[in-house]
PDB file of C-alpha atoms in Angstrom:
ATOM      1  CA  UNK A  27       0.000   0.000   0.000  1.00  0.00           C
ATOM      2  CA  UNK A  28       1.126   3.630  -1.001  1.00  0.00           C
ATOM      3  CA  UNK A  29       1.563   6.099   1.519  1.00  0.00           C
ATOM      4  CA  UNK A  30      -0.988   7.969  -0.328  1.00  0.00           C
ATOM      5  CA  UNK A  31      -3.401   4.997  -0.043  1.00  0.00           C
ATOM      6  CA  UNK A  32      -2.556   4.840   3.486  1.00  0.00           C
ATOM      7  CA  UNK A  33      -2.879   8.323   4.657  1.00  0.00           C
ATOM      8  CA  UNK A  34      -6.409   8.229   3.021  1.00  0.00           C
ATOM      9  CA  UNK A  35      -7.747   5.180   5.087  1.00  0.00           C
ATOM     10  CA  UNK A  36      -6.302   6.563   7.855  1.00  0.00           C
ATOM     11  CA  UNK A  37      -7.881   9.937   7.304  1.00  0.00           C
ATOM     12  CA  UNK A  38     -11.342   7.918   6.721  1.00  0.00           C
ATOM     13  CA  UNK A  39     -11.610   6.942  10.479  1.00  0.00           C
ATOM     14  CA  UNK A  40     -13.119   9.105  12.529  1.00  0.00           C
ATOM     15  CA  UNK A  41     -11.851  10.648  16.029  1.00  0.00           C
ATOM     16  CA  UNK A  42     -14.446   8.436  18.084  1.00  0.00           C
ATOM     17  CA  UNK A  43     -13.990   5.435  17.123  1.00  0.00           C
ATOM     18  CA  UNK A  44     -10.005   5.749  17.538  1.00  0.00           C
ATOM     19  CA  UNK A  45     -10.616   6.889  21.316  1.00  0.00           C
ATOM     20  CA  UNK A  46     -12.231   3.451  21.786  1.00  0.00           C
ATOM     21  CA  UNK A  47     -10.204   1.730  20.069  1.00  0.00           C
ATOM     22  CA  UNK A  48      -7.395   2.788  22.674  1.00  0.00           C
ATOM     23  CA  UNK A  49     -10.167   2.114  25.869  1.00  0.00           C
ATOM     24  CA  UNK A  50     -10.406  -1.251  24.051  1.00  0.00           C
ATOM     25  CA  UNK A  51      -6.353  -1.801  24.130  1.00  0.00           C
ATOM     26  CA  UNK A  52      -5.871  -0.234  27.995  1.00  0.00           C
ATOM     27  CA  UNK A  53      -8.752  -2.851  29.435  1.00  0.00           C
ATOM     28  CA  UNK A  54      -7.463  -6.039  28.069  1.00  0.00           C
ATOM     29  CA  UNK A  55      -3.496  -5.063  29.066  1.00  0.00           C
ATOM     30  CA  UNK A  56      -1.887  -8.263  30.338  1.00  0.00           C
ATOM     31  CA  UNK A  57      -1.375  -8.842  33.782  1.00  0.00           C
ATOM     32  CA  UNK A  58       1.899 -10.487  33.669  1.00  0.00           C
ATOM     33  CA  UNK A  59       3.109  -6.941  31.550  1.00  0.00           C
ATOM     34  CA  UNK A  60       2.005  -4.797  34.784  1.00  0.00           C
ATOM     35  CA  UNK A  61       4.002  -7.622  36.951  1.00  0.00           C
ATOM     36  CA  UNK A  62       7.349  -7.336  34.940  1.00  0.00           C
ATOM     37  CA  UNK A  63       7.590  -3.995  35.140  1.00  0.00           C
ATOM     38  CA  UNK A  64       7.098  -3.656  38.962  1.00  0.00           C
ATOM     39  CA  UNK A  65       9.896  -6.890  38.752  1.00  0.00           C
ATOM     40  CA  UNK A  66      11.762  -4.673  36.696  1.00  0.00           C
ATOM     41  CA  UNK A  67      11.781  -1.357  38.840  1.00  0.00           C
ATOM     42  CA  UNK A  68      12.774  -3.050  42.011  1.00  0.00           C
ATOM     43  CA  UNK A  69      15.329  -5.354  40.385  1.00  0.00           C
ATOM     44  CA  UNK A  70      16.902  -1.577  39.948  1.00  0.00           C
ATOM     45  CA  UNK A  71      15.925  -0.283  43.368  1.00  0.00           C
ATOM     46  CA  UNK A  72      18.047  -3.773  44.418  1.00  0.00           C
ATOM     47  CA  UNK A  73      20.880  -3.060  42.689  1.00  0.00           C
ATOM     48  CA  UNK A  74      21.620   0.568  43.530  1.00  0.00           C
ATOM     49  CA  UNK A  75      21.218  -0.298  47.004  1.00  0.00           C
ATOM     50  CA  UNK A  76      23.564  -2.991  47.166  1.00  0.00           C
ATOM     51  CA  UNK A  77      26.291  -0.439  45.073  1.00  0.00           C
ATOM     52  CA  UNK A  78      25.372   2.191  47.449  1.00  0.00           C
ATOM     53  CA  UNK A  79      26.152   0.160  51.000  1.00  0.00           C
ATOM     54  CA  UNK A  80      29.115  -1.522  48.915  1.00  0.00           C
ATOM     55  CA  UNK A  81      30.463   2.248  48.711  1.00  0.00           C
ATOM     56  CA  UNK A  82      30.040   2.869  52.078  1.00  0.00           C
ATOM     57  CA  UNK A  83      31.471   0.105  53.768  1.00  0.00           C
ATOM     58  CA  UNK A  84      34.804   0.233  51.821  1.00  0.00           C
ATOM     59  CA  UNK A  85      34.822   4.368  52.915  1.00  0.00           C
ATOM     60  CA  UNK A  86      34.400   2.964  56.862  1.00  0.00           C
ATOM     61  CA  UNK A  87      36.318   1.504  59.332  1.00  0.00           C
ATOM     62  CA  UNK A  88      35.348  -2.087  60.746  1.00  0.00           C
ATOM     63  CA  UNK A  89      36.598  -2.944  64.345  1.00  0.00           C
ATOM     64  CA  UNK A  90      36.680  -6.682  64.840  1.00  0.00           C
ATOM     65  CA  UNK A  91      34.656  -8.544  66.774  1.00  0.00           C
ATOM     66  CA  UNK A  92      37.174 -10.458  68.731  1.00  0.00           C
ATOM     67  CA  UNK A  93      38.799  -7.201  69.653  1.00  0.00           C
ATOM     68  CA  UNK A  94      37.120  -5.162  72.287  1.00  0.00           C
ATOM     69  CA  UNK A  95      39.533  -2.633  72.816  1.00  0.00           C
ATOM     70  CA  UNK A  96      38.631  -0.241  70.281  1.00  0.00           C
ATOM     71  CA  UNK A  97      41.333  -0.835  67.663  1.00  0.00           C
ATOM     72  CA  UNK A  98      39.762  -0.093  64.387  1.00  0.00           C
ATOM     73  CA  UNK A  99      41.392  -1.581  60.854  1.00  0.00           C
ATOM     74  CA  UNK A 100      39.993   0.552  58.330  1.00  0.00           C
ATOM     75  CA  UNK A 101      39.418  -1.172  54.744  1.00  0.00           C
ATOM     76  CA  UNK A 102      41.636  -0.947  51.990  1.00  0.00           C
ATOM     77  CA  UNK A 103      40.984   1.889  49.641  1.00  0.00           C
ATOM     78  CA  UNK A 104      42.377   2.125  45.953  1.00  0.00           C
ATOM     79  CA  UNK A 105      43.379   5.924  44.427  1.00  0.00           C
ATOM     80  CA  UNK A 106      40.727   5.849  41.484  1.00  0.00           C
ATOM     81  CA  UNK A 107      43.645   8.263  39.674  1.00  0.00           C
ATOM     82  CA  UNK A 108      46.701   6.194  39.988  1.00  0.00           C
ATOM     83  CA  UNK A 109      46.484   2.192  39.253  1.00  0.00           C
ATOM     84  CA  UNK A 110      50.088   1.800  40.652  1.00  0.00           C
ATOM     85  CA  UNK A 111      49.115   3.181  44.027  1.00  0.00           C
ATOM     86  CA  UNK A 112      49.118   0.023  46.465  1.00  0.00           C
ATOM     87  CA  UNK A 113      46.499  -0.131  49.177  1.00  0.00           C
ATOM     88  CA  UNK A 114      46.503   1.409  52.222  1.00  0.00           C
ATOM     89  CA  UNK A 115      45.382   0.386  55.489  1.00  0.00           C
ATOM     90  CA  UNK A 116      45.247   2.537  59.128  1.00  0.00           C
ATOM     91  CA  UNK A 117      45.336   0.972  62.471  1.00  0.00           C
ATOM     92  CA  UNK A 118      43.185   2.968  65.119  1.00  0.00           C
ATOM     93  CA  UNK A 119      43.925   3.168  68.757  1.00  0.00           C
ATOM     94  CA  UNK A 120      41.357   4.709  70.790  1.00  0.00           C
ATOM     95  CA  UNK A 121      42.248   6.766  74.216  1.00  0.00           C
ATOM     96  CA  UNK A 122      38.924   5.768  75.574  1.00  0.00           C
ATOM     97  CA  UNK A 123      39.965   2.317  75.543  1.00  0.00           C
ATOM     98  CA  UNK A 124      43.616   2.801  77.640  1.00  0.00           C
ATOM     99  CA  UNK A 125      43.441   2.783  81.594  1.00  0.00           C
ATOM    100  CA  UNK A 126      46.888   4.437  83.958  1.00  0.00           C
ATOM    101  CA  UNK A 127      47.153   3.593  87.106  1.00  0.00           C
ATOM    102  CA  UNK A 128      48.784   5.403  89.642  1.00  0.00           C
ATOM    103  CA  UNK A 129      52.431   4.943  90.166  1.00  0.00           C
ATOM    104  CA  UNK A 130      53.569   5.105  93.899  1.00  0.00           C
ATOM    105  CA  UNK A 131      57.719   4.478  92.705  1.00  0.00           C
ATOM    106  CA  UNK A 132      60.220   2.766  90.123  1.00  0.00           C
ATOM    107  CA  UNK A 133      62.565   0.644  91.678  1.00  0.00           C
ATOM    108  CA  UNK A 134      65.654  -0.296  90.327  1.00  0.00           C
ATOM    109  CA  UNK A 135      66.254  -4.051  91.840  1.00  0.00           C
ATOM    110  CA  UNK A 136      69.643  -4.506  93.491  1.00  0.00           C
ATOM    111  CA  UNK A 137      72.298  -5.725  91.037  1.00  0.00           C
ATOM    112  CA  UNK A 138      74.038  -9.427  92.184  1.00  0.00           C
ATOM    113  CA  UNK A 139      77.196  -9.479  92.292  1.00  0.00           C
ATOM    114  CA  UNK A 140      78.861 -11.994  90.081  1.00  0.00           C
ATOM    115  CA  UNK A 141      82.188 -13.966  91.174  1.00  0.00           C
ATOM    116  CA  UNK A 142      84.761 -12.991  87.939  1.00  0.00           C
ATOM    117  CA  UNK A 143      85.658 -16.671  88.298  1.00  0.00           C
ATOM    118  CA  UNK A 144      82.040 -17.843  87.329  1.00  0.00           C
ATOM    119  CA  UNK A 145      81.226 -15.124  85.223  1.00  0.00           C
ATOM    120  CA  UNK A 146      82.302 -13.078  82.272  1.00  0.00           C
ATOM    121  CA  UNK A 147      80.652  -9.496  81.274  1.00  0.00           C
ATOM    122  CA  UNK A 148      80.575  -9.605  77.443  1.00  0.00           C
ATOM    123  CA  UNK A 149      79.826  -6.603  75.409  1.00  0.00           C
ATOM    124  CA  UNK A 150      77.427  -6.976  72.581  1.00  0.00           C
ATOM    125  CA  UNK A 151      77.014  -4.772  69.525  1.00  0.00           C
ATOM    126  CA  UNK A 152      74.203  -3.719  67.441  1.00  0.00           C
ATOM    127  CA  UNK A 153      74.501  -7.434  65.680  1.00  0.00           C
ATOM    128  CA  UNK A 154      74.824  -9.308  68.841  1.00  0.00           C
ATOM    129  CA  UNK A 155      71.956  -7.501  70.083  1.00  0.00           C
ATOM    130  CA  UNK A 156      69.183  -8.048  66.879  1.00  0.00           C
ATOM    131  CA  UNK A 157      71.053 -11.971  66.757  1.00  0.00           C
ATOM    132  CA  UNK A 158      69.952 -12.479  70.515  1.00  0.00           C
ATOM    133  CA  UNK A 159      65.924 -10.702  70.271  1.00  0.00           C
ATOM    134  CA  UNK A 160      65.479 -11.562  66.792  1.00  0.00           C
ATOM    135  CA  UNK A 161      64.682  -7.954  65.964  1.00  0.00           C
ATOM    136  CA  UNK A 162      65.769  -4.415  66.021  1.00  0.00           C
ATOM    137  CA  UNK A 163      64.724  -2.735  69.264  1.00  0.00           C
ATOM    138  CA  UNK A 164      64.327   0.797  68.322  1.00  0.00           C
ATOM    139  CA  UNK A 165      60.505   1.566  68.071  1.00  0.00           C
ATOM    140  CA  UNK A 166      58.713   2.314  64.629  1.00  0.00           C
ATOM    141  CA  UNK A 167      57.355   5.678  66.061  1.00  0.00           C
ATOM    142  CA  UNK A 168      59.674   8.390  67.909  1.00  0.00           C
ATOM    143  CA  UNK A 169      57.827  11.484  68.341  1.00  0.00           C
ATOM    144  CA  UNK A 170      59.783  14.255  66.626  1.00  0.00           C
ATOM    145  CA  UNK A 171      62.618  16.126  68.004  1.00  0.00           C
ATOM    146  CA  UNK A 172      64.021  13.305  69.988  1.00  0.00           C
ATOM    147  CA  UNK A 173      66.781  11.553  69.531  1.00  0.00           C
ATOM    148  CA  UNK A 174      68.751   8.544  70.069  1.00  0.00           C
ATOM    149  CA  UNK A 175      71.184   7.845  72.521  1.00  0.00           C
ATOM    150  CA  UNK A 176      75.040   7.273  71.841  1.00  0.00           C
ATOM    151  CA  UNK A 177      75.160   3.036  72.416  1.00  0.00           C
ATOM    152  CA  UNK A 178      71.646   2.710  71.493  1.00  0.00           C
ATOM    153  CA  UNK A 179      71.572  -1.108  70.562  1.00  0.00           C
ATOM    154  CA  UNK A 180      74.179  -2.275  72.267  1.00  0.00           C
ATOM    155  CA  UNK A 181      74.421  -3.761  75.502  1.00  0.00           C
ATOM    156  CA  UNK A 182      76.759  -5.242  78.491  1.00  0.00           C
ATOM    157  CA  UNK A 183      75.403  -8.680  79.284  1.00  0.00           C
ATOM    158  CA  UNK A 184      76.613 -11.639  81.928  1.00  0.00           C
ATOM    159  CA  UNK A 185      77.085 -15.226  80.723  1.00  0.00           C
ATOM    160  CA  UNK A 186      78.448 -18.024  82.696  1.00  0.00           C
ATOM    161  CA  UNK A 187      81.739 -20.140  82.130  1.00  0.00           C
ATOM    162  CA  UNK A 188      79.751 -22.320  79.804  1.00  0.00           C
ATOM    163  CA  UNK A 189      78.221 -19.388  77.688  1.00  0.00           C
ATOM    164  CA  UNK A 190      74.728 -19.192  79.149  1.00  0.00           C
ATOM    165  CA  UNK A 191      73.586 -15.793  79.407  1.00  0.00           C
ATOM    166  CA  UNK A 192      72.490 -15.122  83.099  1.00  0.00           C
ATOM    167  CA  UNK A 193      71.452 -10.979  82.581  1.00  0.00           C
ATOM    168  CA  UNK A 194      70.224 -10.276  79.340  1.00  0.00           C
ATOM    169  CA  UNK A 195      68.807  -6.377  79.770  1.00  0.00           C
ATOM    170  CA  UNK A 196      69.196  -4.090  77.069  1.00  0.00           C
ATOM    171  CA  UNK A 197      68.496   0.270  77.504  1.00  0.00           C
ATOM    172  CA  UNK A 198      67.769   2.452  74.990  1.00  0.00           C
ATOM    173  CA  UNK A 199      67.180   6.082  75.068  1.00  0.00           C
ATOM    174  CA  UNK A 200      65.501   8.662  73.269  1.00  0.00           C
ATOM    175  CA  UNK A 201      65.612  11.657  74.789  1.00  0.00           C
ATOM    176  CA  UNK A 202      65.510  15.993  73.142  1.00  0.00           C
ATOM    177  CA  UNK A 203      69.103  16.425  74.253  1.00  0.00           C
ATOM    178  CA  UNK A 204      72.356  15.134  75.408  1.00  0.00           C
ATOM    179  CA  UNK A 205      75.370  15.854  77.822  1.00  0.00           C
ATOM    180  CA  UNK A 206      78.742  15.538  76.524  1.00  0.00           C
ATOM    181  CA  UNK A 207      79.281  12.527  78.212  1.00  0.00           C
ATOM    182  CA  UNK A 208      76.132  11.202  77.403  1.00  0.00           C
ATOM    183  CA  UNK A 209      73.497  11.627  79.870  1.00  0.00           C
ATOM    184  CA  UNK A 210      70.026  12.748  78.906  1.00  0.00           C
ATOM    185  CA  UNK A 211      69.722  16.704  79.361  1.00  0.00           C
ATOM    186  CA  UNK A 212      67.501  18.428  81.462  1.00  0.00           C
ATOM    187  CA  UNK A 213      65.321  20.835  79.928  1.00  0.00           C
ATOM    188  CA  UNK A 214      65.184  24.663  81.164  1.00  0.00           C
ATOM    189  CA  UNK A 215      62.143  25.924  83.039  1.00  0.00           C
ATOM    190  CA  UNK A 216      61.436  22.329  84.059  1.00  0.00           C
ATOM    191  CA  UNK A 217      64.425  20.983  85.341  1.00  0.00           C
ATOM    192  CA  UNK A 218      63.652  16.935  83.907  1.00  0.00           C
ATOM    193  CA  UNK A 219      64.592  14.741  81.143  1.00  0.00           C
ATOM    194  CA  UNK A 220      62.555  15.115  78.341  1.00  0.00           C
ATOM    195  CA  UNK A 221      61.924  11.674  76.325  1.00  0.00           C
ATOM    196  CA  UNK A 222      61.905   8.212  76.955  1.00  0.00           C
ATOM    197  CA  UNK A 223      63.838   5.167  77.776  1.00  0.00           C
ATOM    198  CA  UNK A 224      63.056   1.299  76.638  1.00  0.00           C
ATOM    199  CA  UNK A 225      64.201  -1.584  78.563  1.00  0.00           C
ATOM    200  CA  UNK A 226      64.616  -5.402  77.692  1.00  0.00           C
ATOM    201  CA  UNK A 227      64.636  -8.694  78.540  1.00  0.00           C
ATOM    202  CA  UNK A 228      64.021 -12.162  77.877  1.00  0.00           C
ATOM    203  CA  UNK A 229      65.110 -13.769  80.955  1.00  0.00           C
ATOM    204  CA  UNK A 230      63.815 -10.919  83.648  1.00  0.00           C
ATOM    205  CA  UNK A 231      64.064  -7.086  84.239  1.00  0.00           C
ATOM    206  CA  UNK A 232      65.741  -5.622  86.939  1.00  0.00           C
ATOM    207  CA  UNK A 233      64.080  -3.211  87.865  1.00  0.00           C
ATOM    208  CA  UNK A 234      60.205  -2.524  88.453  1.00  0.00           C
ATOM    209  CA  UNK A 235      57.308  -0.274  88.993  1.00  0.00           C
ATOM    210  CA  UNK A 236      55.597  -0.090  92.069  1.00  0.00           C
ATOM    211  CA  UNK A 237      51.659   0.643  91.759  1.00  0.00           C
ATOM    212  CA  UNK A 238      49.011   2.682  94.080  1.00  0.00           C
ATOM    213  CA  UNK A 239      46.292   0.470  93.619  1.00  0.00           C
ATOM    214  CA  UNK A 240      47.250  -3.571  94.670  1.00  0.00           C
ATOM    215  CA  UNK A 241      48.215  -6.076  92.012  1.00  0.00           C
ATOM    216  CA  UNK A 242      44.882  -7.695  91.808  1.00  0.00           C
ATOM    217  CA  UNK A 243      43.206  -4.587  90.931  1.00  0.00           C
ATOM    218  CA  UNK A 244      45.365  -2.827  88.577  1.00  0.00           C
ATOM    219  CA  UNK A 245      44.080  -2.507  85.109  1.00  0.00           C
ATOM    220  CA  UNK A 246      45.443  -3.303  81.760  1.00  0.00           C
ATOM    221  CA  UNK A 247      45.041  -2.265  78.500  1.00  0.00           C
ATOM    222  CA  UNK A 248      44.949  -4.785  75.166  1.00  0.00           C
ATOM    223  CA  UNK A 249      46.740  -3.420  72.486  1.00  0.00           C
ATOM    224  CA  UNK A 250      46.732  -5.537  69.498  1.00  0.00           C
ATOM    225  CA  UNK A 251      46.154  -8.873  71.704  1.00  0.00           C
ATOM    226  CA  UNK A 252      48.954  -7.946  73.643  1.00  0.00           C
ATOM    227  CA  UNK A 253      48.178  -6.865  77.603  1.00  0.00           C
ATOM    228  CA  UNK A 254      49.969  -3.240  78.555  1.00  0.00           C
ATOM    229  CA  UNK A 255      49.927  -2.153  81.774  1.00  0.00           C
ATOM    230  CA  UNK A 256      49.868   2.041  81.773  1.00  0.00           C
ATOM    231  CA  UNK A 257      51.031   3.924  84.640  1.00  0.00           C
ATOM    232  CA  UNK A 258      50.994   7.959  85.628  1.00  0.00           C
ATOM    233  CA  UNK A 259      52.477   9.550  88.234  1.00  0.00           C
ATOM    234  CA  UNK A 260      52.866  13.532  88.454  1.00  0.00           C
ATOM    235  CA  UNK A 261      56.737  14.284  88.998  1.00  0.00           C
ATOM    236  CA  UNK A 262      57.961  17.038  91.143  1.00  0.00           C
ATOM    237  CA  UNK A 263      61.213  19.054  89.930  1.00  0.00           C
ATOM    238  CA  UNK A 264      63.419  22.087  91.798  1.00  0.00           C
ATOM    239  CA  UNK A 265      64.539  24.401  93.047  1.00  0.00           C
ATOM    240  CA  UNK A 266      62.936  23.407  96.111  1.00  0.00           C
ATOM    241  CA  UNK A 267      61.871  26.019  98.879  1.00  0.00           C
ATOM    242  CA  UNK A 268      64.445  26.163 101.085  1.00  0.00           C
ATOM    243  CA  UNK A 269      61.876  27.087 103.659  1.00  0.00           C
ATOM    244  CA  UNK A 270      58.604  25.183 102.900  1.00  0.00           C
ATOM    245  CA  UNK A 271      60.081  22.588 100.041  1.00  0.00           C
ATOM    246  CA  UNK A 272      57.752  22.915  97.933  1.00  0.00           C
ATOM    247  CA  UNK A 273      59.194  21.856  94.596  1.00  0.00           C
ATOM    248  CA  UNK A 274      59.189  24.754  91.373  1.00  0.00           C
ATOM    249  CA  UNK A 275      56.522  22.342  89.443  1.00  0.00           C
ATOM    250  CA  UNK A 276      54.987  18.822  87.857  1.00  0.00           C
ATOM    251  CA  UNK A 277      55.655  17.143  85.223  1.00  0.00           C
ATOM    252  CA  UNK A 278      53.877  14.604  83.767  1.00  0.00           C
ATOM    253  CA  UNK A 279      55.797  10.899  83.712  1.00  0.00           C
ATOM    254  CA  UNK A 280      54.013   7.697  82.262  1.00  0.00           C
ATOM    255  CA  UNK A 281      55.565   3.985  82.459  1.00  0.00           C
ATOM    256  CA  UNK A 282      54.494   1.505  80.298  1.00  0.00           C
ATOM    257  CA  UNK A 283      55.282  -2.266  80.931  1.00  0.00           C
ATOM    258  CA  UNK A 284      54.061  -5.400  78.802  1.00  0.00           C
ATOM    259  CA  UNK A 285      55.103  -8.710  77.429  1.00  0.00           C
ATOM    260  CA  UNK A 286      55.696  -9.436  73.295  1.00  0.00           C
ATOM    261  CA  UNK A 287      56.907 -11.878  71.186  1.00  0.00           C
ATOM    262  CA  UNK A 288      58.956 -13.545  74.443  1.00  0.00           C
ATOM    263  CA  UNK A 289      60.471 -10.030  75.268  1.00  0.00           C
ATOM    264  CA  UNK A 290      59.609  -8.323  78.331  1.00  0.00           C
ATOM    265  CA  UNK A 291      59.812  -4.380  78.201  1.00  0.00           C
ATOM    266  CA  UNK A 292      59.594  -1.499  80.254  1.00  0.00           C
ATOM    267  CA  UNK A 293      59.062   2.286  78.972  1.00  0.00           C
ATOM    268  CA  UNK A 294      59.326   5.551  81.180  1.00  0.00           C
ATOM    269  CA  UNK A 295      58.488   9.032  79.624  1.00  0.00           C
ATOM    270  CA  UNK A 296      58.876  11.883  80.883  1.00  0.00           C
ATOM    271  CA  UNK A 297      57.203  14.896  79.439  1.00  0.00           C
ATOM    272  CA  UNK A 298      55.551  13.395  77.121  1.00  0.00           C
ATOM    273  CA  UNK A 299      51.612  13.214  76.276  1.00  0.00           C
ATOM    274  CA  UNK A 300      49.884  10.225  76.979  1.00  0.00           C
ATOM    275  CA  UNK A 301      48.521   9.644  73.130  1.00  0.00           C
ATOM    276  CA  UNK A 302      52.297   9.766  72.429  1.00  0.00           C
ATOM    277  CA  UNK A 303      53.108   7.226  74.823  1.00  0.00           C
ATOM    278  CA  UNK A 304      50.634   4.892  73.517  1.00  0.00           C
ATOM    279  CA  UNK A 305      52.222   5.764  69.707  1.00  0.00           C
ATOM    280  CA  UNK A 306      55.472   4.330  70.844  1.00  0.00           C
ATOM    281  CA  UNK A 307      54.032   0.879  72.457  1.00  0.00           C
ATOM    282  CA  UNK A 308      51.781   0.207  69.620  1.00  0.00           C
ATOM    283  CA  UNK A 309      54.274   0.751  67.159  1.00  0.00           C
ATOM    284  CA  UNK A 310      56.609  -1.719  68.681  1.00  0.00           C
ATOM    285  CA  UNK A 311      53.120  -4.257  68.822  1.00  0.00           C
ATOM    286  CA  UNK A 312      52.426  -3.494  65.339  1.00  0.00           C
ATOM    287  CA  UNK A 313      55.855  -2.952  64.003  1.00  0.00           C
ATOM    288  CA  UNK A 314      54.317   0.100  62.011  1.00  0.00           C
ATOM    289  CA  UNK A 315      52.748   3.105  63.275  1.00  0.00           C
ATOM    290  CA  UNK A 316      49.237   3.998  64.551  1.00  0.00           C
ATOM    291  CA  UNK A 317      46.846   6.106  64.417  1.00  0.00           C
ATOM    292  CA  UNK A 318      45.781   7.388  68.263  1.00  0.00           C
ATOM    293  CA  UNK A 319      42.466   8.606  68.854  1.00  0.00           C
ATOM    294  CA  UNK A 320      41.732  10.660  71.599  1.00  0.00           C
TER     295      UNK A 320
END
């Protein structure tokens, strides 16, 4: 048919009887047509939901469920802009989640004294030192403007005449200034050390830190699966008054003591914030540093 013939048959049909002709059509639609397309809608409404709470999870941290100490892992995220970037992941340690207890004193235990003819004092180096703890002692995170102590890493040990080590305790310091011979300096205005020291063992420590509160009631803190034990005690410095002595002033010093990998260490601070202090034992948990949140 021409489109000539066609427009006039078309033309021949009047208005009316179009209009019923679509009536007609709308009353005997399919069922199964007014179905799909509510199958069809929320098959969408489906799918953008599950891309939107995909998106959102992967921008949020998760905090495990077997850790209840606050330490959040956030999720890997990709740079959409770079293909060679690698992921990235943050470790999270909350404040809310870290208990100090009161120090009462830090006591240094009296030293045996060895018979020369049993024992020898050996001096280890760096080597000796990583050889015997399987690791390098110095701490992932040192807050800035500190720095390390001349000998850091090495260490005067005792073995017996057979070779079996008998004291084992290594020191490290990282302190804002140093003596000539060596010595942390105290800092002007507040007349303290400024830093922190680290000390090691496998076998024991020496020395140890007396609490307030009695051992059954102190409080730990789990970092990482590992139990830390935070303590705080506020540190007088001089000149005293000569007539009332009455130190010049506080300070703020914070011990940290807890067990890892077989090595048992001891931390003292002084002048240093808390969040800090918690940056430096959760880096040497982690071996990488952490985010703290206050």
């Amino acid at each position: 048919m021409t489109n000539e013939k066609l427009y006039e048959v078309l033309g021949d049909i009047s208005e009316k009887h179009i209009n019923e002709a679509r009536a007609y059509h709308k009353a005997k639609k399919p069922g199964w047509m007014k179905w799909g397309a509510m199958a069809a809608c929320l098959a969408v409404i489906v799918v953008t939901a599950v891309s939107v709470l995909s998106n959102y999870l992967n921008q949020q941290g998760t905090t495990p469920p077997d850790n209840p100490n606050g330490v959040i892992v956030d999720n890997p995220t990709d740079n959409p802009d770079d293909d060679t970037t690698p992921t990235t992941s943050e470790i999270h340690i909350s404040m809310d989640n870290i208990s100090f207890n009161e120090v009462e004193a830090l006591m240094d235990a009296a030293r045996l004294w060895r018979d020369p003819e049993l024992y020898d004092r050996i001096r280890w180096d760096r080597n000796a030192v990583i050889d015997y703890y399987g690791k390098e002692l110095t701490p992932v995170y040192v807050p800035d403007g500190l720095t390390a102590a001349n000998g850091n890493g090495t260490a005067r040990v005792v073995a017996d005449k057979s070779g079996d080590i008998v004291e084992d305790t290594v020191w490290l310091g990282f302190y804002h200034d140093y003596y000539e011979h060596g010595s942390p300096k105290l800092t002007e205005g507040v007349t303290a050390r400024k830093g922190f020291s680290i000390t090691v063992s496998k076998i024991g420590l020496l020395n140890d830190c007396l609490y307030i509160l009695p051992e059954n009631e102190v409080k730990t803190s789990d970092i990482g699966g590992t139990s830390v034990t935070f303590g705080y005690r506020s540190m007088p410095y001089g000149p005293y008054d000569p007539d009332t002595h009455e130190p010049s002033g506080y300070y703020d010093m914070y011990v940290a003591e807890f067990q890892h990998n077989g090595i048992e260490y001891q931390i003292v601070a002084e002048q240093m914030e808390a969040e800090e202090v918690v940056k430096v034992v959760s880096s040497i948990i982690y071996g990488e540093e952490v985010i703290v949140d206050k």
